[in-house]
Tab-separated table of N, CA, C and O in Angstrom:
chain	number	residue	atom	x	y	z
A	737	UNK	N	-6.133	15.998	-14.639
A	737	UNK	CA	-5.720	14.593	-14.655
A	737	UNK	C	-5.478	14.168	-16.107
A	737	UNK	O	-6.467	14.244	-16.836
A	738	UNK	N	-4.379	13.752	-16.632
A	738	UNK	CA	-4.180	13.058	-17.658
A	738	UNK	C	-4.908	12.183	-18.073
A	738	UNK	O	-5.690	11.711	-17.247
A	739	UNK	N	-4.937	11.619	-19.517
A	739	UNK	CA	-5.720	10.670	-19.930
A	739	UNK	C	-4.514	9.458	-19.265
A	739	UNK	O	-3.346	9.608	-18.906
A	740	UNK	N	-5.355	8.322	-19.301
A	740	UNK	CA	-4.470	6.591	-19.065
A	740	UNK	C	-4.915	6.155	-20.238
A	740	UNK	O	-6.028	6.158	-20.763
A	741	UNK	N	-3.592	5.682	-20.650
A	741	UNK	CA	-3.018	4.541	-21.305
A	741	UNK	C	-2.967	3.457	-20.642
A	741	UNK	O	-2.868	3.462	-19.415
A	742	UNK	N	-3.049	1.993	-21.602
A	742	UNK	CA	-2.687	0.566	-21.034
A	742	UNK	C	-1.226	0.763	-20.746
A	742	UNK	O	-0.902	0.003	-19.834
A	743	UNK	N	-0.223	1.489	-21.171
A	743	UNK	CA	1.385	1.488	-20.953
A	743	UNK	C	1.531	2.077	-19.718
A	743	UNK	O	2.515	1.790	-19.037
A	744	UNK	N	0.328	3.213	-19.144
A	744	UNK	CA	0.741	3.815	-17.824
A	744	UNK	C	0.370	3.162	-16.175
A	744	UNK	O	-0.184	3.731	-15.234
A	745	UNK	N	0.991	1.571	-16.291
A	745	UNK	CA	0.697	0.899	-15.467
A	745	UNK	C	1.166	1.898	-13.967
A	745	UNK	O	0.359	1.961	-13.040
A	746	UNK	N	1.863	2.274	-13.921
A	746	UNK	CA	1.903	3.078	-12.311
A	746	UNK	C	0.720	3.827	-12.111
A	746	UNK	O	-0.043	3.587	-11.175
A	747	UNK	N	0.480	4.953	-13.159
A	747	UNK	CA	-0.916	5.584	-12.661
A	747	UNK	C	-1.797	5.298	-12.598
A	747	UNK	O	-2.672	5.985	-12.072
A	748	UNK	N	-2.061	3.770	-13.268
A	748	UNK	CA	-3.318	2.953	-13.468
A	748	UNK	C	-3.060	2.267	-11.968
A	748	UNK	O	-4.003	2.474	-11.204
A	749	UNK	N	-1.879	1.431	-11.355
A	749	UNK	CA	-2.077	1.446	-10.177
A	749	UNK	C	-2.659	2.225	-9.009
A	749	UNK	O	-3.387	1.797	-8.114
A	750	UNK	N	-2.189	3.461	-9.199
A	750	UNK	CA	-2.119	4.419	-7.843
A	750	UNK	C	-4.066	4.313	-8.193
A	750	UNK	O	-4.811	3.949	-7.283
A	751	UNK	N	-4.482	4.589	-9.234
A	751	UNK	CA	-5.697	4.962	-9.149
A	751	UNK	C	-6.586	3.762	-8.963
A	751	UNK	O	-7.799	3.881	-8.789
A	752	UNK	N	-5.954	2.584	-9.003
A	752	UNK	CA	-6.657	0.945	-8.146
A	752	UNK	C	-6.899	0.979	-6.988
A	752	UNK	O	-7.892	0.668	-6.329
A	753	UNK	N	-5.830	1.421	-6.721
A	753	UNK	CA	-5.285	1.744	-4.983
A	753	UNK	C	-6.463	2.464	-4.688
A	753	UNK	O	-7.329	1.784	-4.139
A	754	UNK	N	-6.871	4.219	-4.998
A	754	UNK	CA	-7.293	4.777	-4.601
A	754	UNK	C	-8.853	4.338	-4.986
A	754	UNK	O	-9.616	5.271	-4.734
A	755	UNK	N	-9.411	3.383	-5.429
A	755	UNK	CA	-10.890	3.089	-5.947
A	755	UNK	C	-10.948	2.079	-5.255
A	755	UNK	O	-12.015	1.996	-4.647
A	756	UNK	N	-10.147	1.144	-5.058
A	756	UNK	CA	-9.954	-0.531	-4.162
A	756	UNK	C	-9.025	-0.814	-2.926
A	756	UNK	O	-8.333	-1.781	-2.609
A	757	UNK	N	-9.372	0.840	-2.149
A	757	UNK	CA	-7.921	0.490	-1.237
A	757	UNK	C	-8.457	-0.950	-0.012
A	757	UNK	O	-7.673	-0.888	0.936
A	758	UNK	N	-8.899	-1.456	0.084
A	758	UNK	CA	-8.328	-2.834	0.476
A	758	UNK	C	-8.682	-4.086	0.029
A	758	UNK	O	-9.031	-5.050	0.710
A	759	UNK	N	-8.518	-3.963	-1.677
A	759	UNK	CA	-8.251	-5.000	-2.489
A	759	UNK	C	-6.812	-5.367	-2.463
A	759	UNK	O	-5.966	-4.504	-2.693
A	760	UNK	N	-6.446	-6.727	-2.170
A	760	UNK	CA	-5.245	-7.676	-2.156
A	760	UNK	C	-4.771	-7.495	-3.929
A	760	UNK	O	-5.342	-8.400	-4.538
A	761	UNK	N	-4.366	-7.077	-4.395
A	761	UNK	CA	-4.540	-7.074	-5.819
A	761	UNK	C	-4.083	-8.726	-7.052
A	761	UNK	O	-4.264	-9.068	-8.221
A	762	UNK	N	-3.359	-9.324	-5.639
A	762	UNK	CA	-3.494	-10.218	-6.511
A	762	UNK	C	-4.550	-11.358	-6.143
A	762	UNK	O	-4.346	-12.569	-6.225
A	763	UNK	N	-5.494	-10.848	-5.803
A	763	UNK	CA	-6.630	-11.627	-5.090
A	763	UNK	C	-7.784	-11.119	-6.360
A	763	UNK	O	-8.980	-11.411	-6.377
A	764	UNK	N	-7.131	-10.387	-7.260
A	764	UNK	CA	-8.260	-10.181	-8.189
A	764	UNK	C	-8.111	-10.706	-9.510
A	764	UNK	O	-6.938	-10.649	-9.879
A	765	UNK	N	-9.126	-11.342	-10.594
A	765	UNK	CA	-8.739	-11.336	-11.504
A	765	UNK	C	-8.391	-10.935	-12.383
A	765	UNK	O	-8.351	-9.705	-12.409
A	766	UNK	N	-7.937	-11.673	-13.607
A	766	UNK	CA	-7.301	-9.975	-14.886
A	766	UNK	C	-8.973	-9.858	-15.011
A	766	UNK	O	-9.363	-8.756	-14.625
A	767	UNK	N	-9.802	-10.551	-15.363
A	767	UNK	CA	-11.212	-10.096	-16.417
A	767	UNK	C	-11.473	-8.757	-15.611
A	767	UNK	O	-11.287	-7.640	-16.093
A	768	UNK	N	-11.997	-9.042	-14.129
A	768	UNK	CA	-12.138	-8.255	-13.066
A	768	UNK	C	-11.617	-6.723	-13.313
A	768	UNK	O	-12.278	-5.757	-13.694
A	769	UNK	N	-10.103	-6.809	-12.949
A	769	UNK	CA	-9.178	-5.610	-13.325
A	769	UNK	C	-9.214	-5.595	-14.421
A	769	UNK	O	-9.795	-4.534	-14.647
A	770	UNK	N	-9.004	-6.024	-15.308
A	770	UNK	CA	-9.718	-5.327	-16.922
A	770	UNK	C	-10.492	-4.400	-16.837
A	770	UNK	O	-10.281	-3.355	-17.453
A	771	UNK	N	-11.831	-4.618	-15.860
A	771	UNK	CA	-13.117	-3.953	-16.064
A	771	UNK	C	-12.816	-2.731	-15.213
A	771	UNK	O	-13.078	-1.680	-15.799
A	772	UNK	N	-12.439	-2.624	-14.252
A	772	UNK	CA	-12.086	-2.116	-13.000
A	772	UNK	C	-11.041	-0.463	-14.331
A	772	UNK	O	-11.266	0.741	-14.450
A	773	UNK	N	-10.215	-1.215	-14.850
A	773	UNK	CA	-9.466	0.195	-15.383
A	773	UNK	C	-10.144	0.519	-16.540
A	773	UNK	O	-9.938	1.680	-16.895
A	774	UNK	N	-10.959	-0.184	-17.316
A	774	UNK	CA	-11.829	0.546	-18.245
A	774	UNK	C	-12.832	1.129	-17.658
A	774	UNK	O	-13.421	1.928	-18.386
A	775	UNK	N	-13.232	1.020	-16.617
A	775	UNK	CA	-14.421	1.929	-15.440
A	775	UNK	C	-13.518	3.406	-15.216
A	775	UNK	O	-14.103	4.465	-15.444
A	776	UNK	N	-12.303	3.424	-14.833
A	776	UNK	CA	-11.643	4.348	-14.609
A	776	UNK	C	-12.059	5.949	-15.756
A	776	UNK	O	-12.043	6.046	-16.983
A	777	UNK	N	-12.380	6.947	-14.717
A	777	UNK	CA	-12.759	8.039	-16.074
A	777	UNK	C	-11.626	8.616	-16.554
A	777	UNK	O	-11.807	9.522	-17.368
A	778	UNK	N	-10.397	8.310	-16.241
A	778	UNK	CA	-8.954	9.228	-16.984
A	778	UNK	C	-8.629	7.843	-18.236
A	778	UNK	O	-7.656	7.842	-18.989
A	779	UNK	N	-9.517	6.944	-18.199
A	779	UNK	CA	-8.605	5.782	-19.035
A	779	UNK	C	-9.189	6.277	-20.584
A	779	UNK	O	-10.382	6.536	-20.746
A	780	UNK	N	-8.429	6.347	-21.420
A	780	UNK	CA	-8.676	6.743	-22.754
A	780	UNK	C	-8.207	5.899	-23.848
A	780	UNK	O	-7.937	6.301	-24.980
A	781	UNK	N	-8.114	4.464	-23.343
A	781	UNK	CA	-7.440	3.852	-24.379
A	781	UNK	C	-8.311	2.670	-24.971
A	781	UNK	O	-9.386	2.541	-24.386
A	782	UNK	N	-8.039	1.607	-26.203
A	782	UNK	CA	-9.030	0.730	-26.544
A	782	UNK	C	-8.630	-0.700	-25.437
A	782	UNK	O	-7.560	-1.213	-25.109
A	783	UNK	N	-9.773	-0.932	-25.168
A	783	UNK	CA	-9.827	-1.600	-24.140
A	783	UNK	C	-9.686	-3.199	-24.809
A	783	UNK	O	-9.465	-4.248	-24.203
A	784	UNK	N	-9.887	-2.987	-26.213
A	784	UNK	CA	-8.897	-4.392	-26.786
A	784	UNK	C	-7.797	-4.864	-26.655
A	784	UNK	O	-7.408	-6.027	-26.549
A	785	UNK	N	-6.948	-3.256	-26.675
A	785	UNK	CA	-5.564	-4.117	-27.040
A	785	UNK	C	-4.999	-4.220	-26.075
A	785	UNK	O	-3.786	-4.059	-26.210
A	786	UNK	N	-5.543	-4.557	-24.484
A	786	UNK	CA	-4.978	-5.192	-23.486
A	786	UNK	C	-4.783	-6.780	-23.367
A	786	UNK	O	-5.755	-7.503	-23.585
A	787	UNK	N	-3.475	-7.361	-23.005
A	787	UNK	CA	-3.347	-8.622	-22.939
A	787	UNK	C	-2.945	-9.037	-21.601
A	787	UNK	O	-2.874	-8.263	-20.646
A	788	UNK	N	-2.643	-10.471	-21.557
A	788	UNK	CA	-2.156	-11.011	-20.128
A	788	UNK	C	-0.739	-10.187	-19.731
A	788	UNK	O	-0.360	-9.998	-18.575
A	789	UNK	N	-0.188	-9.832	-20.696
A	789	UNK	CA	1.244	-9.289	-20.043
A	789	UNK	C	0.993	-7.787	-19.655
A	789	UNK	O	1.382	-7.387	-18.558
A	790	UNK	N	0.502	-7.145	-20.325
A	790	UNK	CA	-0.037	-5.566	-19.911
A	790	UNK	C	-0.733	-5.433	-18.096
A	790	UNK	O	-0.519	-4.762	-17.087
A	791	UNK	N	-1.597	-6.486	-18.524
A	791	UNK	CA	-2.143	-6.627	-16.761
A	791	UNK	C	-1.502	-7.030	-15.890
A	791	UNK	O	-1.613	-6.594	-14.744
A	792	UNK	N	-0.495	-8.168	-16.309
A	792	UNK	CA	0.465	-8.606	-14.966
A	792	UNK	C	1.044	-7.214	-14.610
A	792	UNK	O	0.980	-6.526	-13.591
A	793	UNK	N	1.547	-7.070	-15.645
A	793	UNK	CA	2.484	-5.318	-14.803
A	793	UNK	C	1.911	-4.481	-14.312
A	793	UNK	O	2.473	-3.923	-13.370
A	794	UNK	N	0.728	-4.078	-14.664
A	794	UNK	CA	-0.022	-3.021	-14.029
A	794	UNK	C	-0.781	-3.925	-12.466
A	794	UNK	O	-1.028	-3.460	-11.353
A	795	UNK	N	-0.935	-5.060	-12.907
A	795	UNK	CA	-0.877	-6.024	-11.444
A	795	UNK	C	0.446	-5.567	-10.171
A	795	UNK	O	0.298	-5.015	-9.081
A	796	UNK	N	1.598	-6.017	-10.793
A	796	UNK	CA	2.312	-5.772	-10.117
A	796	UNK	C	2.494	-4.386	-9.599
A	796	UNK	O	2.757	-4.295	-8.400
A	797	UNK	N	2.408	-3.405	-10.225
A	797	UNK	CA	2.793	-1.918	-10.021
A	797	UNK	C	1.148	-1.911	-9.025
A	797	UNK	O	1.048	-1.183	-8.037
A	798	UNK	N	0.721	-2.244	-9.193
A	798	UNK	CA	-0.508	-2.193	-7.574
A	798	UNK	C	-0.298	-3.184	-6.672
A	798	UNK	O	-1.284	-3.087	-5.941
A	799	UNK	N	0.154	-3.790	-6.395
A	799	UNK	CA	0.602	-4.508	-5.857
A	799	UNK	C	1.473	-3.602	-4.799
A	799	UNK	O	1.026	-3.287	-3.696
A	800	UNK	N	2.899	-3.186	-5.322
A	800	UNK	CA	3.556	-2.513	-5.015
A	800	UNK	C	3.077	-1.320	-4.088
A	800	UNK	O	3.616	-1.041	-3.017
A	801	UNK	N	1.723	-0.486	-4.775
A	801	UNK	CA	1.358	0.596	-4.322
A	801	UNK	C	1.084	0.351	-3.063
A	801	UNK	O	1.573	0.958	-2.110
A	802	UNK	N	-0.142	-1.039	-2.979
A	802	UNK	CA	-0.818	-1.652	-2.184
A	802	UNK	C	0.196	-2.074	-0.728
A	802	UNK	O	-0.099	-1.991	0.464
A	803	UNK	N	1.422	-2.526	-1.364
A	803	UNK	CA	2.168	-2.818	0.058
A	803	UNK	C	2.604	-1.249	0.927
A	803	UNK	O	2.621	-1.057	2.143
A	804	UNK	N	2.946	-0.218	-0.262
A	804	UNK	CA	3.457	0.755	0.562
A	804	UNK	C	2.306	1.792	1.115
A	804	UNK	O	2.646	2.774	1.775
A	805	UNK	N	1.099	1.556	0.849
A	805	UNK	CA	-0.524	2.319	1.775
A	805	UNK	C	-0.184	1.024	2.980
A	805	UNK	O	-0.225	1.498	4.115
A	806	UNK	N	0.141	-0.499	2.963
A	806	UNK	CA	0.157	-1.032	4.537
A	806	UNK	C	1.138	-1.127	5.412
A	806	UNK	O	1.131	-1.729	6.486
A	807	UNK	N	2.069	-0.450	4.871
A	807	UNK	CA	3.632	-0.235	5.591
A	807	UNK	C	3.158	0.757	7.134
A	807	UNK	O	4.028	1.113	7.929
């Protein structure tokens, strides 16, 4: 398994998905999901230099995941 980056919002999704599969994702907060992908053991990045725009996308890209596991 690769290390995660804050930039690798898809794999940081898929692996939300697979730790929170029936979390609504936008039913969560950023602080929340903040914590949630620095818990993650492939995440290797500083957990500072995440902001509101980094999380919306990686929001959205689970989001996404999240609709196509209820299809």
């Amino acid at each position: 398994m690769m290390d995660l980056k804050w930039k690798d919002a898809e794999e940081i999704a898929i692996r939300l998905v697979e730790e929170h599969p029936e979390t609504n994702p936008l039913t969560v907060r950023f602080t929340d999901m903040h914590t949630w992908i620095v818990a993650l053991p492939e995440f290797k990045d500083d957990p500072k230099t995440s902001n509101e725009k980094i999380l919306e996308v990686i929001q959205m890209a689970w989001h996404e995941e999240y609709q196509d596991t209820k299809a």
